[in-house]
Amino acid sequence: MKINVQNSISASFTTDLSKEKIILETKNVDLCYVPQVRTLTNVSIQIPEKKVTAFIGPSGCGKSTLLRCFNRMNDLIPGISIKGLITIDGIDIYSPETKLEELRKKVGMVFQKSNPFPMGIWENVAFGPKVNGIREKAELDEMVESALIQADLWKEVKDRLNNSALDLSGGQQQRLCIARALANKPEIILMDEPASALDPISTNKIEETIDELRENYTIIIVTHNMQQAARVSDYTAFMMIGEMIEFNATSKLFTNPEKKLTEDYITGRFG
């Protein structure tokens, strides 16, 4: 099937965000790798606070690249060039005045593959707060317990906090990584395919955790699983070849998409 992206894109969306507080916004973002390989083109989107927003689209469409712009993880890749504006709480995160440590404290991240540190469960969760200068054991204990409770892991590990995190199951390790992100008390949590390597039971636990976290955090999730996007998200953005094709309330995008390209993708005609 030949896909004509240019004929499917409109510069504007009809998403109604009038009742939402916008926490993150991108305006006309372009991102290139040397030698001038463009990965994102003119991406503009508003992310509402304390909602779950899903990014969907075929492999290589720029979902994860866009996600990594929000905590400047792409800065670690040589030769990256980014143009446009990305703001969080109205502040330009690519401004020279932006402190990366403060940004990454505000914007936590959970990766596709769980990556617990080779140390105890308690030490994993306490790592971020300790780096940020917290030394009081009682305060750290409280933060670790709170984060593990929010990640729905406390009951499973509370009696073995000194055990190696590497002894946990895959699903538990991923929830530990969520707890580790929560311990820094972020405003935004980025999740890049957080359940793609997990079995259905563990995936369900991750989705239940996301559902509970939405009351207190803004969550942005990249997923190839459209059923997962439909289950967990309030809003969904569909991307194709580095461009934002459509963004809308999840219920509307999946039942009555505005763009033919979106309809073709979610009905399985390509991708």
PDB file of C-alpha atoms in Angstrom:
ATOM      1  CA  MET A   1       0.000   0.000   0.000  1.00  0.00           C
ATOM      2  CA  LYS A   2       1.472   3.358  -1.043  1.00  0.00           C
ATOM      3  CA  ILE A   3       1.082   5.975   1.674  1.00  0.00           C
ATOM      4  CA  ASN A   4       0.864   9.631   0.684  1.00  0.00           C
ATOM      5  CA  VAL A   5       1.661  11.353   3.944  1.00  0.00           C
ATOM      6  CA  GLN A   6       1.747  14.893   2.597  1.00  0.00           C
ATOM      7  CA  ASN A   7      -1.827  14.709   1.335  1.00  0.00           C
ATOM      8  CA  SER A   8      -2.975  13.427   4.726  1.00  0.00           C
ATOM      9  CA  ILE A   9      -1.521  16.144   6.951  1.00  0.00           C
ATOM     10  CA  SER A  10      -3.207  19.306   8.095  1.00  0.00           C
ATOM     11  CA  ALA A  11      -1.396  21.982  10.053  1.00  0.00           C
ATOM     12  CA  SER A  12      -4.103  22.122  12.697  1.00  0.00           C
ATOM     13  CA  PHE A  13      -6.038  19.782  14.955  1.00  0.00           C
ATOM     14  CA  THR A  14      -9.536  20.254  16.303  1.00  0.00           C
ATOM     15  CA  THR A  15      -8.679  18.776  19.697  1.00  0.00           C
ATOM     16  CA  ASP A  16     -10.638  20.539  22.430  1.00  0.00           C
ATOM     17  CA  LEU A  17      -8.230  21.215  25.290  1.00  0.00           C
ATOM     18  CA  SER A  18     -10.118  24.242  26.605  1.00  0.00           C
ATOM     19  CA  LYS A  19     -10.874  22.516  29.916  1.00  0.00           C
ATOM     20  CA  GLU A  20      -7.336  21.217  30.379  1.00  0.00           C
ATOM     21  CA  LYS A  21      -4.255  22.800  31.904  1.00  0.00           C
ATOM     22  CA  ILE A  22      -1.380  22.464  29.446  1.00  0.00           C
ATOM     23  CA  ILE A  23       1.860  21.376  31.114  1.00  0.00           C
ATOM     24  CA  LEU A  24       4.018  20.645  28.052  1.00  0.00           C
ATOM     25  CA  GLU A  25       3.962  22.168  24.595  1.00  0.00           C
ATOM     26  CA  THR A  26       5.993  21.807  21.424  1.00  0.00           C
ATOM     27  CA  LYS A  27       5.916  24.317  18.572  1.00  0.00           C
ATOM     28  CA  ASN A  28       7.295  23.552  15.111  1.00  0.00           C
ATOM     29  CA  VAL A  29       9.935  21.113  16.352  1.00  0.00           C
ATOM     30  CA  ASP A  30      12.388  19.726  13.800  1.00  0.00           C
ATOM     31  CA  LEU A  31      15.088  17.232  14.758  1.00  0.00           C
ATOM     32  CA  CYS A  32      17.911  16.049  12.519  1.00  0.00           C
ATOM     33  CA  TYR A  33      20.793  13.639  12.847  1.00  0.00           C
ATOM     34  CA  VAL A  34      24.035  14.354  11.008  1.00  0.00           C
ATOM     35  CA  PRO A  35      24.269  14.221   8.031  1.00  0.00           C
ATOM     36  CA  GLN A  36      20.915  15.987   7.917  1.00  0.00           C
ATOM     37  CA  VAL A  37      18.734  12.941   8.424  1.00  0.00           C
ATOM     38  CA  ARG A  38      15.442  14.449   9.548  1.00  0.00           C
ATOM     39  CA  THR A  39      13.570  12.461  12.192  1.00  0.00           C
ATOM     40  CA  LEU A  40      10.972  15.009  13.337  1.00  0.00           C
ATOM     41  CA  THR A  41       9.342  17.617  11.108  1.00  0.00           C
ATOM     42  CA  ASN A  42       7.309  20.603  12.307  1.00  0.00           C
ATOM     43  CA  VAL A  43       5.874  18.796  15.348  1.00  0.00           C
ATOM     44  CA  SER A  44       3.441  20.865  17.416  1.00  0.00           C
ATOM     45  CA  ILE A  45       1.408  19.415  20.272  1.00  0.00           C
ATOM     46  CA  GLN A  46      -0.011  20.393  23.660  1.00  0.00           C
ATOM     47  CA  ILE A  47       0.098  17.850  26.490  1.00  0.00           C
ATOM     48  CA  PRO A  48      -2.548  18.274  29.234  1.00  0.00           C
ATOM     49  CA  GLU A  49      -1.599  18.020  32.886  1.00  0.00           C
ATOM     50  CA  LYS A  50      -2.448  14.913  34.939  1.00  0.00           C
ATOM     51  CA  LYS A  51      -3.673  12.961  31.945  1.00  0.00           C
ATOM     52  CA  VAL A  52      -2.245   9.998  30.076  1.00  0.00           C
ATOM     53  CA  THR A  53      -1.200  10.794  26.511  1.00  0.00           C
ATOM     54  CA  ALA A  54      -0.214   7.955  24.179  1.00  0.00           C
ATOM     55  CA  PHE A  55       2.004   8.245  21.098  1.00  0.00           C
ATOM     56  CA  ILE A  56       1.233   5.631  18.463  1.00  0.00           C
ATOM     57  CA  GLY A  57       2.514   4.972  14.955  1.00  0.00           C
ATOM     58  CA  PRO A  58       4.652   2.517  13.001  1.00  0.00           C
ATOM     59  CA  SER A  59       8.268   1.759  13.900  1.00  0.00           C
ATOM     60  CA  GLY A  60      10.625   4.566  12.987  1.00  0.00           C
ATOM     61  CA  CYS A  61       7.950   7.260  12.912  1.00  0.00           C
ATOM     62  CA  GLY A  62       9.665   9.380  15.597  1.00  0.00           C
ATOM     63  CA  LYS A  63       7.586   8.528  18.692  1.00  0.00           C
ATOM     64  CA  SER A  64      10.508   7.674  20.962  1.00  0.00           C
ATOM     65  CA  THR A  65      12.664  10.445  19.527  1.00  0.00           C
ATOM     66  CA  LEU A  66       9.975  12.986  20.389  1.00  0.00           C
ATOM     67  CA  LEU A  67       9.556  11.482  23.856  1.00  0.00           C
ATOM     68  CA  ARG A  68      13.281  11.795  24.526  1.00  0.00           C
ATOM     69  CA  CYS A  69      13.150  15.475  23.591  1.00  0.00           C
ATOM     70  CA  PHE A  70      11.064  16.143  26.701  1.00  0.00           C
ATOM     71  CA  ASN A  71      13.904  15.354  29.113  1.00  0.00           C
ATOM     72  CA  ARG A  72      16.675  16.084  26.604  1.00  0.00           C
ATOM     73  CA  MET A  73      17.914  12.512  26.451  1.00  0.00           C
ATOM     74  CA  ASN A  74      18.664  13.129  22.772  1.00  0.00           C
ATOM     75  CA  ASP A  75      21.440  15.464  23.921  1.00  0.00           C
ATOM     76  CA  LEU A  76      23.487  12.321  24.573  1.00  0.00           C
ATOM     77  CA  ILE A  77      23.507  11.440  20.849  1.00  0.00           C
ATOM     78  CA  PRO A  78      26.317  13.074  18.824  1.00  0.00           C
ATOM     79  CA  GLY A  79      25.283  15.252  15.901  1.00  0.00           C
ATOM     80  CA  ILE A  80      21.729  16.031  16.981  1.00  0.00           C
ATOM     81  CA  SER A  81      20.245  19.303  15.737  1.00  0.00           C
ATOM     82  CA  ILE A  82      16.896  20.478  17.099  1.00  0.00           C
ATOM     83  CA  LYS A  83      14.865  23.541  16.161  1.00  0.00           C
ATOM     84  CA  GLY A  84      11.566  24.889  17.425  1.00  0.00           C
ATOM     85  CA  LEU A  85      10.274  25.381  20.950  1.00  0.00           C
ATOM     86  CA  ILE A  86       9.548  22.920  23.763  1.00  0.00           C
ATOM     87  CA  THR A  87       8.194  24.308  27.022  1.00  0.00           C
ATOM     88  CA  ILE A  88       7.273  22.707  30.342  1.00  0.00           C
ATOM     89  CA  ASP A  89       5.268  24.886  32.715  1.00  0.00           C
ATOM     90  CA  GLY A  90       5.866  27.675  30.180  1.00  0.00           C
ATOM     91  CA  ILE A  91       9.673  27.435  30.435  1.00  0.00           C
ATOM     92  CA  ASP A  92      11.854  26.735  27.388  1.00  0.00           C
ATOM     93  CA  ILE A  93      13.653  23.497  28.305  1.00  0.00           C
ATOM     94  CA  TYR A  94      16.335  24.051  25.631  1.00  0.00           C
ATOM     95  CA  SER A  95      17.232  27.476  26.967  1.00  0.00           C
ATOM     96  CA  PRO A  96      20.888  27.869  28.057  1.00  0.00           C
ATOM     97  CA  GLU A  97      19.559  28.709  31.511  1.00  0.00           C
ATOM     98  CA  THR A  98      17.869  25.309  31.872  1.00  0.00           C
ATOM     99  CA  LYS A  99      19.609  23.029  34.368  1.00  0.00           C
ATOM    100  CA  LEU A 100      19.506  19.456  33.089  1.00  0.00           C
ATOM    101  CA  GLU A 101      19.517  17.921  36.561  1.00  0.00           C
ATOM    102  CA  GLU A 102      16.440  19.945  37.494  1.00  0.00           C
ATOM    103  CA  LEU A 103      14.703  19.088  34.226  1.00  0.00           C
ATOM    104  CA  ARG A 104      15.326  15.359  34.638  1.00  0.00           C
ATOM    105  CA  LYS A 105      14.127  15.515  38.214  1.00  0.00           C
ATOM    106  CA  LYS A 106      10.890  17.079  36.980  1.00  0.00           C
ATOM    107  CA  VAL A 107      10.586  14.690  34.024  1.00  0.00           C
ATOM    108  CA  GLY A 108      11.159  11.048  34.977  1.00  0.00           C
ATOM    109  CA  MET A 109      11.603   8.253  32.466  1.00  0.00           C
ATOM    110  CA  VAL A 110      10.850   4.538  32.293  1.00  0.00           C
ATOM    111  CA  PHE A 111      12.510   2.703  29.425  1.00  0.00           C
ATOM    112  CA  GLN A 112      11.370  -0.183  27.252  1.00  0.00           C
ATOM    113  CA  LYS A 113      13.718  -2.637  28.930  1.00  0.00           C
ATOM    114  CA  SER A 114      13.755  -2.577  32.709  1.00  0.00           C
ATOM    115  CA  ASN A 115      17.126  -1.345  33.928  1.00  0.00           C
ATOM    116  CA  PRO A 116      17.389  -1.773  37.704  1.00  0.00           C
ATOM    117  CA  PHE A 117      20.775  -0.934  39.175  1.00  0.00           C
ATOM    118  CA  PRO A 118      22.811  -3.947  40.408  1.00  0.00           C
ATOM    119  CA  MET A 119      22.097  -3.139  44.044  1.00  0.00           C
ATOM    120  CA  GLY A 120      19.342  -3.660  46.608  1.00  0.00           C
ATOM    121  CA  ILE A 121      15.700  -2.737  46.055  1.00  0.00           C
ATOM    122  CA  TRP A 122      15.843   0.034  48.659  1.00  0.00           C
ATOM    123  CA  GLU A 123      19.047   1.443  47.188  1.00  0.00           C
ATOM    124  CA  ASN A 124      17.520   1.521  43.709  1.00  0.00           C
ATOM    125  CA  VAL A 125      14.597   3.668  44.808  1.00  0.00           C
ATOM    126  CA  ALA A 126      16.650   5.844  47.162  1.00  0.00           C
ATOM    127  CA  PHE A 127      19.333   6.496  44.542  1.00  0.00           C
ATOM    128  CA  GLY A 128      17.738   9.614  43.020  1.00  0.00           C
ATOM    129  CA  PRO A 129      16.846  11.331  46.293  1.00  0.00           C
ATOM    130  CA  LYS A 130      20.360  10.642  47.604  1.00  0.00           C
ATOM    131  CA  VAL A 131      21.889  12.177  44.470  1.00  0.00           C
ATOM    132  CA  ASN A 132      19.640  15.193  45.061  1.00  0.00           C
ATOM    133  CA  GLY A 133      21.135  15.660  48.512  1.00  0.00           C
ATOM    134  CA  ILE A 134      18.760  13.843  50.866  1.00  0.00           C
ATOM    135  CA  ARG A 135      20.737  11.984  53.528  1.00  0.00           C
ATOM    136  CA  GLU A 136      18.347  11.460  56.458  1.00  0.00           C
ATOM    137  CA  LYS A 137      17.575   7.733  56.666  1.00  0.00           C
ATOM    138  CA  ALA A 138      14.048   8.233  57.999  1.00  0.00           C
ATOM    139  CA  GLU A 139      13.197  10.607  55.162  1.00  0.00           C
ATOM    140  CA  LEU A 140      14.665   8.233  52.595  1.00  0.00           C
ATOM    141  CA  ASP A 141      12.718   5.319  54.095  1.00  0.00           C
ATOM    142  CA  GLU A 142       9.496   7.309  53.759  1.00  0.00           C
ATOM    143  CA  MET A 143      10.246   8.251  50.163  1.00  0.00           C
ATOM    144  CA  VAL A 144      11.131   4.677  49.211  1.00  0.00           C
ATOM    145  CA  GLU A 145       7.977   3.286  50.781  1.00  0.00           C
ATOM    146  CA  SER A 146       5.772   5.936  49.169  1.00  0.00           C
ATOM    147  CA  ALA A 147       7.276   5.327  45.720  1.00  0.00           C
ATOM    148  CA  LEU A 148       6.946   1.545  46.003  1.00  0.00           C
ATOM    149  CA  ILE A 149       3.328   1.870  47.121  1.00  0.00           C
ATOM    150  CA  GLN A 150       2.513   4.110  44.171  1.00  0.00           C
ATOM    151  CA  ALA A 151       4.200   1.633  41.829  1.00  0.00           C
ATOM    152  CA  ASP A 152       2.098  -1.173  43.351  1.00  0.00           C
ATOM    153  CA  LEU A 153       5.196  -3.061  44.490  1.00  0.00           C
ATOM    154  CA  TRP A 154       5.439  -2.394  48.225  1.00  0.00           C
ATOM    155  CA  LYS A 155       3.488  -5.433  49.400  1.00  0.00           C
ATOM    156  CA  GLU A 156       5.616  -7.734  47.263  1.00  0.00           C
ATOM    157  CA  VAL A 157       9.028  -6.466  48.409  1.00  0.00           C
ATOM    158  CA  LYS A 158       8.610  -4.786  51.808  1.00  0.00           C
ATOM    159  CA  ASP A 159      10.214  -7.731  53.635  1.00  0.00           C
ATOM    160  CA  ARG A 160      13.238  -7.967  51.312  1.00  0.00           C
ATOM    161  CA  LEU A 161      14.251  -4.403  50.581  1.00  0.00           C
ATOM    162  CA  ASN A 162      17.934  -5.288  50.896  1.00  0.00           C
ATOM    163  CA  ASN A 163      17.713  -8.085  48.332  1.00  0.00           C
ATOM    164  CA  SER A 164      19.159  -7.486  44.889  1.00  0.00           C
ATOM    165  CA  ALA A 165      16.778  -5.817  42.474  1.00  0.00           C
ATOM    166  CA  LEU A 166      18.072  -8.221  39.835  1.00  0.00           C
ATOM    167  CA  ASP A 167      16.299 -11.071  41.658  1.00  0.00           C
ATOM    168  CA  LEU A 168      12.895  -9.581  40.867  1.00  0.00           C
ATOM    169  CA  SER A 169      10.764 -10.816  37.984  1.00  0.00           C
ATOM    170  CA  GLY A 170      10.663  -8.790  34.760  1.00  0.00           C
ATOM    171  CA  GLY A 171       7.346  -7.181  35.646  1.00  0.00           C
ATOM    172  CA  GLN A 172       8.517  -6.370  39.162  1.00  0.00           C
ATOM    173  CA  GLN A 173      11.728  -4.861  37.813  1.00  0.00           C
ATOM    174  CA  GLN A 174       9.730  -2.572  35.542  1.00  0.00           C
ATOM    175  CA  ARG A 175       7.526  -1.443  38.432  1.00  0.00           C
ATOM    176  CA  LEU A 176      10.707  -0.880  40.452  1.00  0.00           C
ATOM    177  CA  CYS A 177      11.927   1.402  37.663  1.00  0.00           C
ATOM    178  CA  ILE A 178       8.625   3.278  37.892  1.00  0.00           C
ATOM    179  CA  ALA A 179       9.125   3.604  41.659  1.00  0.00           C
ATOM    180  CA  ARG A 180      12.665   4.855  41.069  1.00  0.00           C
ATOM    181  CA  ALA A 181      11.289   7.581  38.799  1.00  0.00           C
ATOM    182  CA  LEU A 182       8.553   8.461  41.301  1.00  0.00           C
ATOM    183  CA  ALA A 183      11.030   8.830  44.169  1.00  0.00           C
ATOM    184  CA  ASN A 184      12.292  12.067  42.614  1.00  0.00           C
ATOM    185  CA  LYS A 185       8.746  13.473  42.794  1.00  0.00           C
ATOM    186  CA  PRO A 186       8.457  14.359  39.107  1.00  0.00           C
ATOM    187  CA  GLU A 187       5.627  16.240  37.455  1.00  0.00           C
ATOM    188  CA  ILE A 188       5.842  14.232  34.236  1.00  0.00           C
ATOM    189  CA  ILE A 189       6.625  10.542  33.671  1.00  0.00           C
ATOM    190  CA  LEU A 190       7.765   9.395  30.232  1.00  0.00           C
ATOM    191  CA  MET A 191       7.238   5.719  29.410  1.00  0.00           C
ATOM    192  CA  ASP A 192       8.824   4.247  26.291  1.00  0.00           C
ATOM    193  CA  GLU A 193       7.087   0.938  25.515  1.00  0.00           C
ATOM    194  CA  PRO A 194       7.081   0.029  29.238  1.00  0.00           C
ATOM    195  CA  ALA A 195       5.261  -3.282  28.787  1.00  0.00           C
ATOM    196  CA  SER A 196       6.500  -4.483  25.403  1.00  0.00           C
ATOM    197  CA  ALA A 197       8.805  -7.125  26.918  1.00  0.00           C
ATOM    198  CA  LEU A 198       6.324  -8.345  29.529  1.00  0.00           C
ATOM    199  CA  ASP A 199       3.788 -11.161  29.690  1.00  0.00           C
ATOM    200  CA  PRO A 200       0.046 -10.320  29.750  1.00  0.00           C
ATOM    201  CA  ILE A 201      -0.263 -10.524  33.554  1.00  0.00           C
ATOM    202  CA  SER A 202       2.699  -8.215  34.121  1.00  0.00           C
ATOM    203  CA  THR A 203       1.421  -5.889  31.390  1.00  0.00           C
ATOM    204  CA  ASN A 204      -1.907  -5.670  33.183  1.00  0.00           C
ATOM    205  CA  LYS A 205      -0.124  -4.698  36.419  1.00  0.00           C
ATOM    206  CA  ILE A 206       1.747  -1.925  34.598  1.00  0.00           C
ATOM    207  CA  GLU A 207      -1.509  -0.640  33.089  1.00  0.00           C
ATOM    208  CA  GLU A 208      -3.214  -0.700  36.498  1.00  0.00           C
ATOM    209  CA  THR A 209      -0.279   1.277  37.905  1.00  0.00           C
ATOM    210  CA  ILE A 210      -0.583   3.865  35.111  1.00  0.00           C
ATOM    211  CA  ASP A 211      -4.289   4.188  35.821  1.00  0.00           C
ATOM    212  CA  GLU A 212      -3.615   4.906  39.496  1.00  0.00           C
ATOM    213  CA  LEU A 213      -0.799   7.359  38.776  1.00  0.00           C
ATOM    214  CA  ARG A 214      -2.825   9.574  36.439  1.00  0.00           C
ATOM    215  CA  GLU A 215      -4.431  11.356  39.406  1.00  0.00           C
ATOM    216  CA  ASN A 216      -1.116  12.873  40.438  1.00  0.00           C
ATOM    217  CA  TYR A 217       1.163  12.790  37.401  1.00  0.00           C
ATOM    218  CA  THR A 218       1.227  13.662  33.737  1.00  0.00           C
ATOM    219  CA  ILE A 219       2.107  10.487  31.840  1.00  0.00           C
ATOM    220  CA  ILE A 220       3.264  10.244  28.230  1.00  0.00           C
ATOM    221  CA  ILE A 221       3.538   6.714  26.887  1.00  0.00           C
ATOM    222  CA  VAL A 222       4.914   5.410  23.612  1.00  0.00           C
ATOM    223  CA  THR A 223       3.293   2.151  22.567  1.00  0.00           C
ATOM    224  CA  HIS A 224       2.987  -0.029  19.482  1.00  0.00           C
ATOM    225  CA  ASN A 225      -0.020  -1.687  21.098  1.00  0.00           C
ATOM    226  CA  MET A 226      -3.091   0.238  19.990  1.00  0.00           C
ATOM    227  CA  GLN A 227      -5.332  -1.725  22.354  1.00  0.00           C
ATOM    228  CA  GLN A 228      -3.089  -0.602  25.197  1.00  0.00           C
ATOM    229  CA  ALA A 229      -3.299   3.019  24.048  1.00  0.00           C
ATOM    230  CA  ALA A 230      -7.086   2.728  23.945  1.00  0.00           C
ATOM    231  CA  ARG A 231      -7.181   1.213  27.449  1.00  0.00           C
ATOM    232  CA  VAL A 232      -4.835   3.518  29.345  1.00  0.00           C
ATOM    233  CA  SER A 233      -4.779   6.925  27.655  1.00  0.00           C
ATOM    234  CA  ASP A 234      -6.982   9.995  27.760  1.00  0.00           C
ATOM    235  CA  TYR A 235      -5.445  11.458  24.599  1.00  0.00           C
ATOM    236  CA  THR A 236      -3.647   9.841  21.673  1.00  0.00           C
ATOM    237  CA  ALA A 237      -1.240  11.265  19.109  1.00  0.00           C
ATOM    238  CA  PHE A 238      -0.669   9.411  15.839  1.00  0.00           C
ATOM    239  CA  MET A 239       2.687   9.972  14.132  1.00  0.00           C
ATOM    240  CA  MET A 240       3.964   8.991  10.711  1.00  0.00           C
ATOM    241  CA  ILE A 241       7.431   9.529   9.212  1.00  0.00           C
ATOM    242  CA  GLY A 242       8.369  12.111  11.841  1.00  0.00           C
ATOM    243  CA  GLU A 243       5.195  14.167  11.529  1.00  0.00           C
ATOM    244  CA  MET A 244       2.227  14.597  13.848  1.00  0.00           C
ATOM    245  CA  ILE A 245      -0.726  13.380  11.806  1.00  0.00           C
ATOM    246  CA  GLU A 246      -3.530  13.608  14.348  1.00  0.00           C
ATOM    247  CA  PHE A 247      -4.002  14.320  18.045  1.00  0.00           C
ATOM    248  CA  ASN A 248      -7.293  13.951  19.846  1.00  0.00           C
ATOM    249  CA  ALA A 249      -9.148  12.450  22.761  1.00  0.00           C
ATOM    250  CA  THR A 250      -8.459   8.724  22.614  1.00  0.00           C
ATOM    251  CA  SER A 251     -12.125   7.790  22.364  1.00  0.00           C
ATOM    252  CA  LYS A 252     -12.589  10.099  19.372  1.00  0.00           C
ATOM    253  CA  LEU A 253      -9.371   9.199  17.589  1.00  0.00           C
ATOM    254  CA  PHE A 254     -10.112   5.476  17.726  1.00  0.00           C
ATOM    255  CA  THR A 255     -13.802   5.689  16.839  1.00  0.00           C
ATOM    256  CA  ASN A 256     -14.010   8.712  14.543  1.00  0.00           C
ATOM    257  CA  PRO A 257     -10.558   9.818  13.333  1.00  0.00           C
ATOM    258  CA  GLU A 258     -10.361  13.018  11.316  1.00  0.00           C
ATOM    259  CA  LYS A 259      -7.619  11.864   8.972  1.00  0.00           C
ATOM    260  CA  LYS A 260      -7.842   9.035   6.463  1.00  0.00           C
ATOM    261  CA  LEU A 261      -4.258   8.072   7.268  1.00  0.00           C
ATOM    262  CA  THR A 262      -5.160   7.635  10.938  1.00  0.00           C
ATOM    263  CA  GLU A 263      -8.136   5.479  10.046  1.00  0.00           C
ATOM    264  CA  ASP A 264      -6.010   3.329   7.742  1.00  0.00           C
ATOM    265  CA  TYR A 265      -3.444   2.776  10.503  1.00  0.00           C
ATOM    266  CA  ILE A 266      -5.811   1.920  13.342  1.00  0.00           C
ATOM    267  CA  THR A 267      -7.838  -0.425  11.106  1.00  0.00           C
ATOM    268  CA  GLY A 268      -4.686  -2.298  10.105  1.00  0.00           C
ATOM    269  CA  ARG A 269      -4.487  -1.264   6.455  1.00  0.00           C
ATOM    270  CA  PHE A 270      -0.803  -0.545   6.887  1.00  0.00           C
ATOM    271  CA  GLY A 271       1.863  -0.501   9.598  1.00  0.00           C
TER     272      GLY A 271
END
